[in-house]
Amino acid sequence: METKGYHINEMGYWRVVASLGLASTFIFATFYAFQPLIPVFEKEFAISVTYSSLTMSLATLSLILGLIVLGFLSDRNGRVLFIKLSILLSIIPFLVMLFVEKYWMISILRLIQGFTLAGVPAASLAYIGEEIDSKVRNLATSIYISTNALGGMIGRFLAGYLSENYSWQLAITIITIFGFGVFLFVLIALPRSKHFVPSSVSFWEDIRGFGFHLKNPNLLVLFGLGIVLQVTFTGTWTYLPFQLAEPPFSMSLDSISFLYFAYAFGILGAPIASWLSNKFTLDKVRTTAICLLSFGVLCTLHSSLFIVLLGLCVICFGFFTAHSLTAASVGKTATHLKGSASSLYLVSYYIGVASGSTLVAPIYNNLGWKGFILITVTTTISYLIFLNFSLKRFHQKHSV
């Protein structure tokens, strides 16, 4: 059977990797830049932590909607158009945001921006699947997922450091300029689709496909894992600045922003996960990664800043390893309609982001950092035990 798509020794392959990597970096820098700004907005606008976190949770909710809607549209109208429009339209709310003075207006703009951001993640993996040769597709996918982490690191660092030393508006301005540069690069470099075949399936058939996956208990536990992983990861990073600003650390926001370089270990997570899963079983590597994530979260309870930093590095490595392997598990578990199964996993993933940003705020407010961490780790490990038990029964049933 003849292979299709770009090979690793072709310039087109690297144009795809560079274009989608830069697009992903911008999208996730834009999305996560507001996480370290939660304590900044709390003070500047004299609002509660829960209200301040809406810039993350509202953007997440609209991103979830965007993943579904834009995923459907890209199946019918092509991938490249939505990738380019996503970058361009995500810049506009930033431009307006620089001139508003009310927090509720910033929140509304983030709600709009969340939807526009969804175009890149909704279309990129499908584009890679169609345009990259299957023999070198895993590398392109791993690089793309790694740039998710890179973007998150850049956005968080810039927002945290610049808002403390200058202003949060300067951070947004710099990310906006970067976005314009990325848009021009992608406009010129991203190859047009050669193998895209428009879907002839109706919108309601796609919805029924979602319903089919939601009746599959083995997929449901994987979707649930996506939520649990993100609640743990996002919740830890969202409320950590509040903890580190208090004694015994008493750190300033610009000092805290340097801790986001721990994301470099997350950038390594996806490629290493792909390599390890070829040597060991996927389930074993994912279990180890989740245990590492939980261990890292527990390290943040220590009074030593070195131990906390070590824990953050372990958290990032464990999370992105577990995330990439869970996404792979979803693709293997779905018997058909794999695209919609992957979309549902992304939806659950971002439900976890919204929950980790806002819904867990009462736990932190009432129980403090220690209570928050203990509940989070207990939930994660309990779900891991439930997941492995469920998947073991699934494998036993299909081996008979």
XYZ file of N, CA and C in Angstrom, residues 12-268:
771
model
N 8.469 20.098 3.206
C 7.072 20.256 3.593
C 6.794 19.747 4.989
N 7.473 18.657 5.369
C 7.293 18.093 6.715
C 7.659 19.127 7.775
N 8.798 19.756 7.597
C 9.269 20.710 8.601
C 8.509 22.034 8.544
N 7.952 22.359 7.375
C 7.064 23.531 7.299
C 5.799 23.283 8.125
N 5.278 22.065 8.043
C 4.106 21.701 8.841
C 4.445 21.741 10.328
N 5.553 21.095 10.709
C 5.945 21.024 12.124
C 6.193 22.419 12.688
N 6.920 23.252 11.945
C 7.230 24.605 12.422
C 5.969 25.464 12.514
N 5.120 25.391 11.510
C 3.900 26.210 11.489
C 2.958 25.848 12.632
N 2.691 24.547 12.778
C 1.771 24.119 13.833
C 2.407 24.293 15.206
N 3.732 24.111 15.298
C 4.411 24.315 16.570
C 4.326 25.768 17.023
N 4.575 26.704 16.113
C 4.480 28.126 16.456
C 3.037 28.520 16.759
N 2.100 28.008 15.955
C 0.683 28.307 16.200
C 0.265 27.810 17.578
N 0.668 26.583 17.920
C 0.344 26.008 19.222
C 0.985 26.817 20.353
N 2.236 27.229 20.162
C 2.927 28.025 21.177
C 2.165 29.320 21.453
N 1.743 30.008 20.390
C 0.985 31.255 20.568
C -0.364 31.009 21.239
N -1.088 29.999 20.762
C -2.423 29.728 21.292
C -2.366 29.422 22.782
N -1.425 28.574 23.197
C -1.368 28.182 24.599
C -0.713 29.243 25.477
N 0.167 30.075 24.894
C 0.686 31.223 25.640
C -0.448 32.202 25.922
N -1.292 32.412 24.920
C -2.451 33.301 25.076
C -3.429 32.756 26.106
N -3.686 31.469 26.022
C -4.669 30.862 26.915
C -4.211 30.904 28.371
N -2.966 30.513 28.624
C -2.499 30.365 29.998
C -1.867 31.621 30.596
N -1.718 32.674 29.804
C -1.122 33.901 30.327
C -1.923 34.479 31.491
N -3.213 34.166 31.529
C -4.060 34.758 32.567
C -4.033 33.986 33.877
N -3.413 32.824 33.896
C -3.361 32.057 35.147
C -2.565 32.779 36.244
N -1.348 33.281 35.955
C -0.631 34.019 37.007
C -1.199 35.406 37.271
N -2.142 35.861 36.432
C -2.740 37.184 36.630
C -3.920 37.152 37.603
N -4.321 35.950 38.025
C -5.461 35.845 38.948
C -5.217 36.652 40.230
N -4.063 36.497 40.915
C -3.826 37.339 42.100
C -3.647 38.813 41.764
N -3.170 39.109 40.550
C -3.013 40.508 40.126
C -4.372 41.180 39.992
N -5.301 40.510 39.311
C -6.650 41.057 39.143
C -7.389 41.145 40.481
N -7.134 40.173 41.352
C -7.764 40.191 42.674
C -7.452 41.495 43.404
N -6.200 41.923 43.337
C -5.790 43.154 44.025
C -6.175 44.407 43.240
N -5.940 44.375 41.930
C -6.175 45.574 41.117
C -7.641 45.964 41.059
N -8.516 44.957 40.965
C -9.945 45.244 40.846
C -10.712 45.001 42.139
N -9.992 44.636 43.214
C -10.597 44.393 44.535
C -11.750 43.387 44.432
N -11.458 42.217 43.869
C -12.460 41.176 43.680
C -11.991 39.899 44.367
N -12.894 38.908 44.455
C -12.546 37.637 45.095
C -11.688 36.782 44.170
N -11.052 35.778 44.763
C -10.236 34.853 43.976
C -11.102 34.125 42.952
N -12.287 33.712 43.364
C -13.191 32.989 42.466
C -13.566 33.849 41.266
N -13.925 35.118 41.517
C -14.289 36.036 40.438
C -13.082 36.309 39.543
N -11.922 36.480 40.158
C -10.704 36.761 39.411
C -10.328 35.611 38.477
N -10.652 34.389 38.875
C -10.289 33.221 38.069
C -11.208 33.023 36.861
N -12.229 33.856 36.717
C -13.147 33.717 35.585
C -12.457 33.939 34.247
N -11.357 34.720 34.239
C -10.648 34.921 32.975
C -10.087 33.613 32.433
N -9.864 32.650 33.316
C -9.435 31.325 32.879
C -10.621 30.412 32.601
N -11.568 30.353 33.541
C -12.658 29.386 33.402
C -13.616 29.753 32.259
N -13.907 31.045 32.052
C -14.790 31.435 30.949
C -14.130 31.143 29.604
N -12.834 31.431 29.509
C -12.115 31.127 28.269
C -12.106 29.620 28.012
N -12.009 28.849 29.083
C -11.993 27.394 28.941
C -13.336 26.875 28.449
N -14.421 27.380 29.011
C -15.756 26.927 28.613
C -16.035 27.236 27.146
N -15.651 28.444 26.703
C -15.882 28.785 25.291
C -14.925 28.018 24.388
N -13.729 27.682 24.883
C -12.801 26.868 24.104
C -13.379 25.471 23.888
N -14.028 24.927 24.926
C -14.666 23.615 24.800
C -15.728 23.647 23.704
N -16.557 24.684 23.721
C -17.578 24.831 22.680
C -16.918 24.962 21.310
N -15.833 25.749 21.262
C -15.132 25.944 20.010
C -14.533 24.658 19.461
N -14.019 23.804 20.337
C -13.451 22.534 19.894
C -14.491 21.692 19.166
N -15.722 21.712 19.689
C -16.793 20.923 19.073
C -17.244 21.546 17.753
N -17.585 22.840 17.805
C -18.128 23.523 16.625
C -17.085 23.623 15.510
N -15.889 24.113 15.859
C -14.858 24.298 14.840
C -14.306 22.962 14.349
N -14.333 21.947 15.215
C -13.933 20.606 14.767
C -14.871 20.097 13.694
N -16.192 20.283 13.916
C -17.177 19.891 12.908
C -16.962 20.658 11.600
N -16.754 21.980 11.727
C -16.608 22.827 10.535
C -15.335 22.498 9.767
N -14.251 22.212 10.496
C -12.991 21.887 9.803
C -13.083 20.547 9.092
N -13.933 19.642 9.584
C -14.154 18.372 8.902
C -14.808 18.583 7.540
N -15.502 19.688 7.399
C -16.259 19.944 6.179
C -15.614 20.991 5.276
N -14.853 21.908 5.868
C -14.320 23.038 5.097
C -12.797 23.109 5.056
N -12.116 22.114 5.605
C -10.656 22.109 5.551
C -10.015 22.563 6.845
N -8.761 22.181 7.021
C -8.047 22.465 8.272
C -7.317 23.805 8.248
N -6.659 24.109 7.130
C -5.757 25.256 7.060
C -6.494 26.563 7.342
N -7.686 26.715 6.786
C -8.467 27.942 6.982
C -8.699 28.215 8.465
N -9.084 27.200 9.214
C -9.419 27.403 10.624
C -8.170 27.615 11.481
N -7.053 27.026 11.084
C -5.805 27.259 11.818
C -5.384 28.725 11.666
N -5.445 29.225 10.437
C -5.050 30.618 10.193
C -6.016 31.609 10.848
N -7.316 31.370 10.695
C -8.305 32.272 11.292
C -8.219 32.262 12.816
N -7.929 31.105 13.384
C -7.823 30.994 14.833
C -6.746 31.920 15.375
N -5.591 31.934 14.713
C -4.494 32.794 15.161
C -4.882 34.263 15.027
N -5.397 34.631 13.868
C -5.722 36.035 13.602
C -6.820 36.549 14.530
N -7.912 35.792 14.655
C -9.045 36.256 15.451
C -8.748 36.237 16.946
N -7.779 35.433 17.385
C -7.420 35.407 18.807
C -6.662 36.657 19.217
N -6.088 37.344 18.243
C -5.340 38.572 18.528
C -6.280 39.736 18.837
N -7.434 39.768 18.185
C -8.352 40.918 18.291
C -8.816 41.192 19.722
N -9.258 40.182 20.511
C -9.648 40.480 21.904
C -8.515 41.099 22.718
N -7.275 40.710 22.446
C -6.138 41.321 23.132
C -6.041 42.811 22.818
N -6.243 43.167 21.550
C -6.154 44.573 21.148
C -7.212 45.419 21.852
N -8.423 44.871 21.977
C -9.505 45.586 22.667
C -9.227 45.657 24.167
N -8.694 44.562 24.719
C -8.439 44.458 26.151
C -7.498 45.542 26.670
N -6.611 46.018 25.810
C -5.646 47.038 26.202
C -6.301 48.378 26.504
N -7.551 48.528 26.089
C -8.216 49.822 26.247
C -9.426 49.774 27.175
N -9.668 48.653 27.840
C -10.803 48.565 28.760
C -10.315 48.684 30.199
N -11.204 49.128 31.077
C -10.825 49.367 32.472
C -11.666 48.588 33.463
N -12.649 47.854 32.972
C -13.536 47.095 33.849
C -13.206 45.596 33.757
N -13.206 44.950 34.912
C -12.858 43.530 34.914
C -13.896 42.695 34.172
N -15.159 43.041 34.274
C -16.186 42.247 33.619
C -16.024 42.297 32.097
N -15.491 43.408 31.589
C -15.256 43.517 30.150
C -14.087 42.611 29.732
N -13.060 42.530 30.579
C -11.939 41.629 30.315
C -12.439 40.187 30.280
N -13.332 39.860 31.211
C -13.882 38.505 31.279
C -14.665 38.159 30.015
N -15.467 39.105 29.526
C -16.246 38.877 28.306
C -15.322 38.682 27.104
N -14.273 39.484 27.040
C -13.322 39.355 25.942
C -12.605 38.002 25.993
N -12.341 37.521 27.201
C -11.730 36.199 27.332
C -12.697 35.096 26.918
N -13.977 35.307 27.178
C -14.998 34.353 26.740
C -14.981 34.237 25.215
N -14.887 35.383 24.538
C -14.828 35.401 23.070
C -13.525 34.780 22.589
N -12.437 35.146 23.256
C -11.129 34.660 22.829
C -10.992 33.144 22.970
N -11.594 32.596 24.004
C -11.526 31.157 24.193
C -12.054 30.401 22.988
N -13.140 30.911 22.402
C -13.728 30.266 21.226
C -12.782 30.352 20.033
N -12.185 31.517 19.828
C -11.293 31.687 18.674
C -10.016 30.858 18.829
N -9.558 30.684 20.061
C -8.354 29.888 20.296
C -8.526 28.433 19.885
N -9.765 27.954 19.899
C -10.036 26.526 19.676
C -9.720 26.063 18.262
N -9.619 26.981 17.319
C -9.413 26.575 15.926
C -8.138 25.781 15.701
N -7.061 26.161 16.374
C -5.784 25.453 16.185
C -5.837 24.036 16.755
N -6.198 23.845 18.050
C -6.264 22.459 18.547
C -7.355 21.626 17.895
N -8.424 22.262 17.401
C -9.516 21.511 16.771
C -9.106 20.940 15.420
N -8.155 21.589 14.734
C -7.815 21.177 13.372
C -6.409 20.600 13.222
N -5.503 20.917 14.147
C -4.080 20.591 13.931
C -3.793 19.095 13.894
N -4.298 18.344 14.878
C -4.014 16.911 14.909
C -4.617 16.195 13.700
N -5.805 16.637 13.292
C -6.416 16.049 12.097
C -5.578 16.375 10.858
N -5.046 17.593 10.794
C -4.197 18.004 9.675
C -2.929 17.147 9.625
N -2.306 16.923 10.797
C -1.114 16.074 10.870
C -1.448 14.658 10.391
N -2.601 14.152 10.828
C -3.014 12.811 10.446
C -3.216 12.657 8.953
N -3.630 13.742 8.293
C -3.913 13.693 6.857
C -2.695 13.994 5.988
N -1.817 14.876 6.473
C -0.753 15.402 5.618
C 0.641 14.849 5.910
N 0.825 14.161 7.033
C 2.130 13.597 7.397
C 2.104 12.088 7.205
N 3.163 11.540 6.624
C 3.242 10.097 6.414
C 3.156 9.361 7.747
N 2.469 8.244 7.756
C 2.199 7.521 8.998
C 3.471 7.076 9.712
N 4.556 6.834 8.967
C 5.792 6.364 9.575
C 6.467 7.424 10.445
N 6.220 8.697 10.153
C 6.872 9.783 10.915
C 5.837 10.693 11.575
N 4.615 10.195 11.675
C 3.533 11.002 12.235
C 3.673 11.180 13.747
N 4.145 10.123 14.432
C 4.256 10.206 15.889
C 5.213 11.302 16.324
N 6.311 11.488 15.589
C 7.268 12.543 15.924
C 6.628 13.918 15.778
N 5.920 14.129 14.671
C 5.244 15.415 14.453
C 4.214 15.681 15.542
N 3.470 14.640 15.926
C 2.462 14.780 16.987
C 3.113 15.100 18.320
N 4.228 14.415 18.632
C 4.924 14.650 19.891
C 5.466 16.078 19.973
N 6.019 16.569 18.859
C 6.530 17.945 18.836
C 5.385 18.932 19.025
N 4.265 18.661 18.375
C 3.102 19.544 18.508
C 2.626 19.592 19.962
N 2.492 18.434 20.610
C 2.047 18.397 22.008
C 3.066 19.086 22.913
N 4.352 18.954 22.593
C 5.389 19.612 23.391
C 5.273 21.132 23.317
N 4.876 21.639 22.153
C 4.727 23.090 22.032
C 3.510 23.597 22.804
N 2.560 22.712 23.109
C 1.478 23.094 24.036
C 2.094 23.519 25.359
N 3.017 22.687 25.861
C 3.690 22.982 27.131
C 4.574 24.209 27.014
N 5.282 24.343 25.873
C 6.150 25.508 25.662
C 5.342 26.800 25.696
N 4.186 26.795 25.016
C 3.332 27.979 25.018
C 2.827 28.321 26.405
N 2.415 27.274 27.147
C 1.960 27.506 28.511
C 3.051 28.115 29.379
N 4.282 27.641 29.202
C 5.402 28.165 29.978
C 5.681 29.630 29.626
N 5.727 29.933 28.337
C 6.025 31.296 27.901
C 4.944 32.272 28.364
N 3.688 31.889 28.171
C 2.588 32.773 28.558
C 2.566 33.054 30.038
N 2.732 32.027 30.848
C 2.723 32.195 32.299
C 3.902 33.042 32.768
N 5.094 32.766 32.212
C 6.274 33.515 32.643
C 6.162 34.996 32.278
N 5.815 35.268 31.022
C 5.717 36.665 30.592
C 4.695 37.438 31.412
N 3.522 36.837 31.607
C 2.464 37.513 32.355
C 2.872 37.738 33.810
N 3.460 36.709 34.430
C 3.854 36.835 35.826
C 4.965 37.835 36.033
N 6.013 37.739 35.228
C 7.179 38.614 35.406
C 6.875 40.061 35.039
N 6.259 40.275 33.882
C 6.027 41.635 33.410
C 4.944 42.352 34.209
N 3.924 41.624 34.679
C 2.873 42.277 35.463
C 3.399 42.765 36.805
N 4.394 42.076 37.343
C 4.985 42.481 38.619
C 5.928 43.669 38.445
N 6.701 43.677 37.364
C 7.720 44.707 37.169
C 7.245 45.884 36.311
N 6.259 45.623 35.458
C 5.761 46.691 34.586
C 4.228 46.728 34.657
N 3.575 45.959 33.803
C 2.109 45.879 33.840
C 1.657 44.643 33.082
N 0.451 44.167 33.409
C -0.076 43.012 32.684
C -0.401 43.375 31.242
N -0.663 44.683 30.995
C -0.934 45.117 29.623
C 0.286 44.950 28.728
N 1.497 45.139 29.302
C 2.710 44.961 28.510
C 2.879 43.507 28.093
N 2.562 42.606 29.014
C 2.647 41.170 28.693
C 1.720 40.829 27.531
N 0.498 41.356 27.573
C -0.471 41.103 26.507
C 0.014 41.690 25.186
N 0.611 42.884 25.255
C 1.132 43.525 24.045
C 2.205 42.670 23.383
N 3.127 42.135 24.187
C 4.215 41.312 23.651
C 3.672 40.029 23.027
N 2.713 39.383 23.707
C 2.125 38.160 23.158
C 1.362 38.469 21.869
N 0.728 39.643 21.807
C 0.004 40.065 20.600
C 0.957 40.234 19.422
N 2.094 40.895 19.666
C 3.098 41.083 18.608
C 3.617 39.726 18.134
N 3.870 38.837 19.082
C 4.299 37.481 18.737
C 3.229 36.796 17.884
N 1.972 36.996 18.239
C 0.867 36.400 17.488
C 0.818 36.866 16.051
N 1.052 38.172 15.830
C 1.084 38.695 14.464
C 2.205 38.036 13.659
N 3.374 37.886 14.292
C 4.497 37.237 13.620
C 4.187 35.801 13.267
N 3.555 35.076 14.198
C 3.176 33.679 13.954
C 2.175 33.593 12.814
N 1.198 34.507 12.810
C 0.178 34.495 11.758
C 0.817 34.660 10.384
N 1.751 35.608 10.256
C 2.409 35.845 8.968
C 3.220 34.623 8.538
N 3.898 33.989 9.517
C 4.687 32.791 9.200
C 3.783 31.660 8.720
N 2.711 31.410 9.455
C 1.789 30.319 9.101
C 1.108 30.607 7.768
N 0.764 31.870 7.539
C 0.116 32.267 6.287
C 0.985 31.898 5.085
N 2.306 32.057 5.249
C 3.235 31.799 4.149
C 3.701 30.342 4.119
N 3.984 29.779 5.309
C 4.689 28.493 5.366
C 3.802 27.252 5.409
N 2.633 27.337 6.029
C 1.817 26.128 6.196
C 1.300 25.640 4.847
N 1.654 24.432 4.432
C 1.213 23.933 3.118
C -0.308 23.740 3.067
N -0.845 23.947 1.909
C -2.278 23.695 1.741
C -2.527 22.187 1.830
N -3.743 21.831 2.186
C -4.085 20.416 2.329
C -4.077 19.722 0.978
N -3.453 18.544 0.942
C -3.432 17.732 -0.281
C -4.327 16.504 -0.161
N -4.563 16.074 1.084
C -5.267 14.809 1.289
C -6.577 14.976 2.058
N -7.000 16.231 2.237
C -8.253 16.465 2.954
C -9.443 16.027 2.115
N -10.332 15.264 2.736
C -11.576 14.832 2.092
C -12.736 15.347 2.945
N -13.544 16.257 2.400
C -14.647 16.816 3.200
C -15.584 15.728 3.712
N -15.992 15.880 4.947
C -16.911 14.909 5.540
C -18.305 15.074 4.945
N -18.925 13.954 4.642
C -20.299 13.982 4.119
C -21.306 13.646 5.213
N -20.789 13.447 6.418
C -21.651 13.099 7.546
C -22.365 14.354 8.041
N -23.636 14.248 8.362
C -24.391 15.402 8.835
C -23.991 15.766 10.266
N -24.345 16.986 10.644
C -24.045 17.470 11.989
C -24.653 16.547 13.042
N -25.881 16.115 12.817
C -26.562 15.279 13.818
C -25.969 13.880 13.888
N -25.405 13.417 12.779
C -24.702 12.132 12.818
C -23.426 12.236 13.653
N -22.760 13.397 13.569
C -21.585 13.633 14.414
C -21.978 13.637 15.887
N -23.102 14.276 16.181
C -23.585 14.324 17.568
C -23.911 12.916 18.057
N -24.538 12.108 17.188
C -24.838 10.727 17.565
C -23.553 9.933 17.790
N -22.498 10.300 17.038
C -21.201 9.666 17.248
C -20.675 9.952 18.641
N -20.878 11.183 19.108
C -20.507 11.528 20.486
C -21.277 10.655 21.465
N -22.573 10.500 21.194
C -23.403 9.686 22.067
C -22.939 8.241 22.106
N -22.468 7.746 20.973
C -21.952 6.381 20.911
C -20.751 6.214 21.841
N -19.831 7.178 21.815
C -18.640 7.101 22.668
C -19.000 7.230 24.149
N -20.005 8.039 24.442
C -20.391 8.254 25.837
C -21.088 7.027 26.438
N -21.431 6.067 25.596
C -22.008 4.813 26.089
C -20.935 3.738 26.292
N -19.701 4.070 25.909
C -18.588 3.128 26.047
C -17.915 3.349 27.400
N -18.088 2.451 28.371
C -17.557 2.673 29.720
C -16.039 2.796 29.759
N -15.337 2.139 28.837
C -13.876 2.202 28.822
C -13.382 3.562 28.341
N -14.117 4.165 27.418
C -13.788 5.522 27.006
C -14.167 6.518 28.100
N -15.267 6.266 28.765
C -15.708 7.180 29.825
C -14.665 7.317 30.930
N -14.041 6.194 31.319
C -13.043 6.282 32.396
C -11.806 7.037 31.916
N -11.501 6.967 30.623
C -10.375 7.732 30.090
C -10.707 9.213 30.005
N -11.958 9.531 29.611
C -12.384 10.932 29.619
C -12.330 11.488 31.046
N -12.765 10.660 31.998
C -12.719 11.076 33.400
C -11.298 11.334 33.868
N -10.356 10.515 33.378
C -8.961 10.723 33.743
C -8.462 12.069 33.226
N -8.898 12.446 32.028
C -8.519 13.753 31.486
C -8.958 14.881 32.410
N -10.163 14.760 32.960
C -10.661 15.771 33.899
C -9.821 15.779 35.170
N -9.602 14.601 35.750
C -8.873 14.501 37.024
C -7.439 15.016 36.877
N -6.772 14.643 35.784
C -5.401 15.099 35.576
C -5.324 16.617 35.509
N -6.263 17.217 34.790
C -6.214 18.670 34.645
C -6.635 19.401 35.912
N -7.585 18.866 36.650
C -7.954 19.493 37.924
C -6.732 19.541 38.839
N -5.999 18.429 38.890
C -4.794 18.356 39.722
C -3.732 19.331 39.235
N -3.468 19.311 37.942
C -2.398 20.127 37.367
C -2.750 21.611 37.394
N -3.908 21.952 36.845
C -4.310 23.361 36.774
C -4.564 23.940 38.159
N -5.213 23.161 39.020
C -5.477 23.641 40.376
C -4.200 23.957 41.119
N -3.191 23.100 40.995
C -1.911 23.327 41.670
C -1.247 24.597 41.171
N -1.187 24.761 39.856
C -0.531 25.945 39.299
C -1.344 27.227 39.511
N -2.665 27.108 39.573
C -3.504 28.295 39.756
C -3.346 28.891 41.141
N -3.339 28.053 42.171
C -3.339 28.561 43.541
C -1.966 28.553 44.194
N -0.967 28.013 43.498
C 0.395 28.027 44.030
C 0.926 29.446 44.272
N 0.700 30.420 43.364
C 1.199 31.772 43.633
C 0.695 32.358 44.945
N -0.544 32.047 45.326
C -1.065 32.540 46.604
C -0.274 31.938 47.765
N 0.050 30.652 47.666
C 0.796 29.972 48.719
C 2.220 30.508 48.826
N 2.866 30.708 47.681
C 4.258 31.149 47.688
C 4.402 32.625 48.061
N 3.322 33.376 47.949
C 3.372 34.785 48.350
C 3.317 34.951 49.870
N 2.920 33.873 50.560
C 2.803 33.905 52.021
C 4.066 33.341 52.666
N 4.293 33.646 53.977
C 5.414 33.034 54.702
C 5.275 31.517 54.696
N 6.336 30.701 54.677
C 7.726 31.136 54.837
C 8.409 31.574 53.559
N 7.705 31.565 52.421
C 8.348 31.894 51.151
C 8.363 33.400 50.901
N 7.201 34.048 51.042
C 7.055 35.505 50.856
C 7.672 35.955 49.527
N 7.343 35.219 48.471
C 7.922 35.526 47.164
C 7.084 36.570 46.422
N 7.758 37.385 45.629
C 7.060 38.337 44.766
C 6.597 37.606 43.514
N 5.659 38.212 42.775
C 5.105 37.545 41.598
C 6.159 37.341 40.521
N 7.096 38.305 40.369
C 8.117 38.128 39.344
C 9.062 36.979 39.694
N 9.302 36.760 40.996
C 10.117 35.617 41.408
C 9.375 34.313 41.170
N 8.084 34.316 41.476
C 7.258 33.129 41.254
C 7.210 32.773 39.768
N 7.219 33.795 38.918
C 7.101 33.550 37.471
C 8.254 32.715 36.925
N 9.418 32.771 37.569
C 10.546 31.968 37.100
C 10.305 30.471 37.321
N 9.416 30.143 38.250
C 9.116 28.732 38.505
C 8.415 28.075 37.319
N 7.835 28.906 36.431
C 7.150 28.343 35.274
C 8.112 27.689 34.286
N 9.411 27.918 34.467
C 10.378 27.228 33.612
C 10.423 25.731 33.912
N 9.755 25.318 34.987
C 9.607 23.880 35.253
C 8.864 23.203 34.112
N 8.132 23.999 33.320
C 7.414 23.453 32.170
C 8.344 22.834 31.140
N 9.626 23.180 31.207
C 10.582 22.571 30.282
C 10.559 21.052 30.411
N 10.291 20.558 31.636
C 10.203 19.117 31.844
C 8.929 18.551 31.212
N 7.906 19.383 31.095
C 6.687 18.965 30.406
C 6.902 18.865 28.912
N 7.768 19.742 28.371
C 8.072 19.702 26.947
C 8.714 18.366 26.577
N 9.497 17.816 27.509
C 10.146 16.530 27.275
C 9.186 15.354 27.444
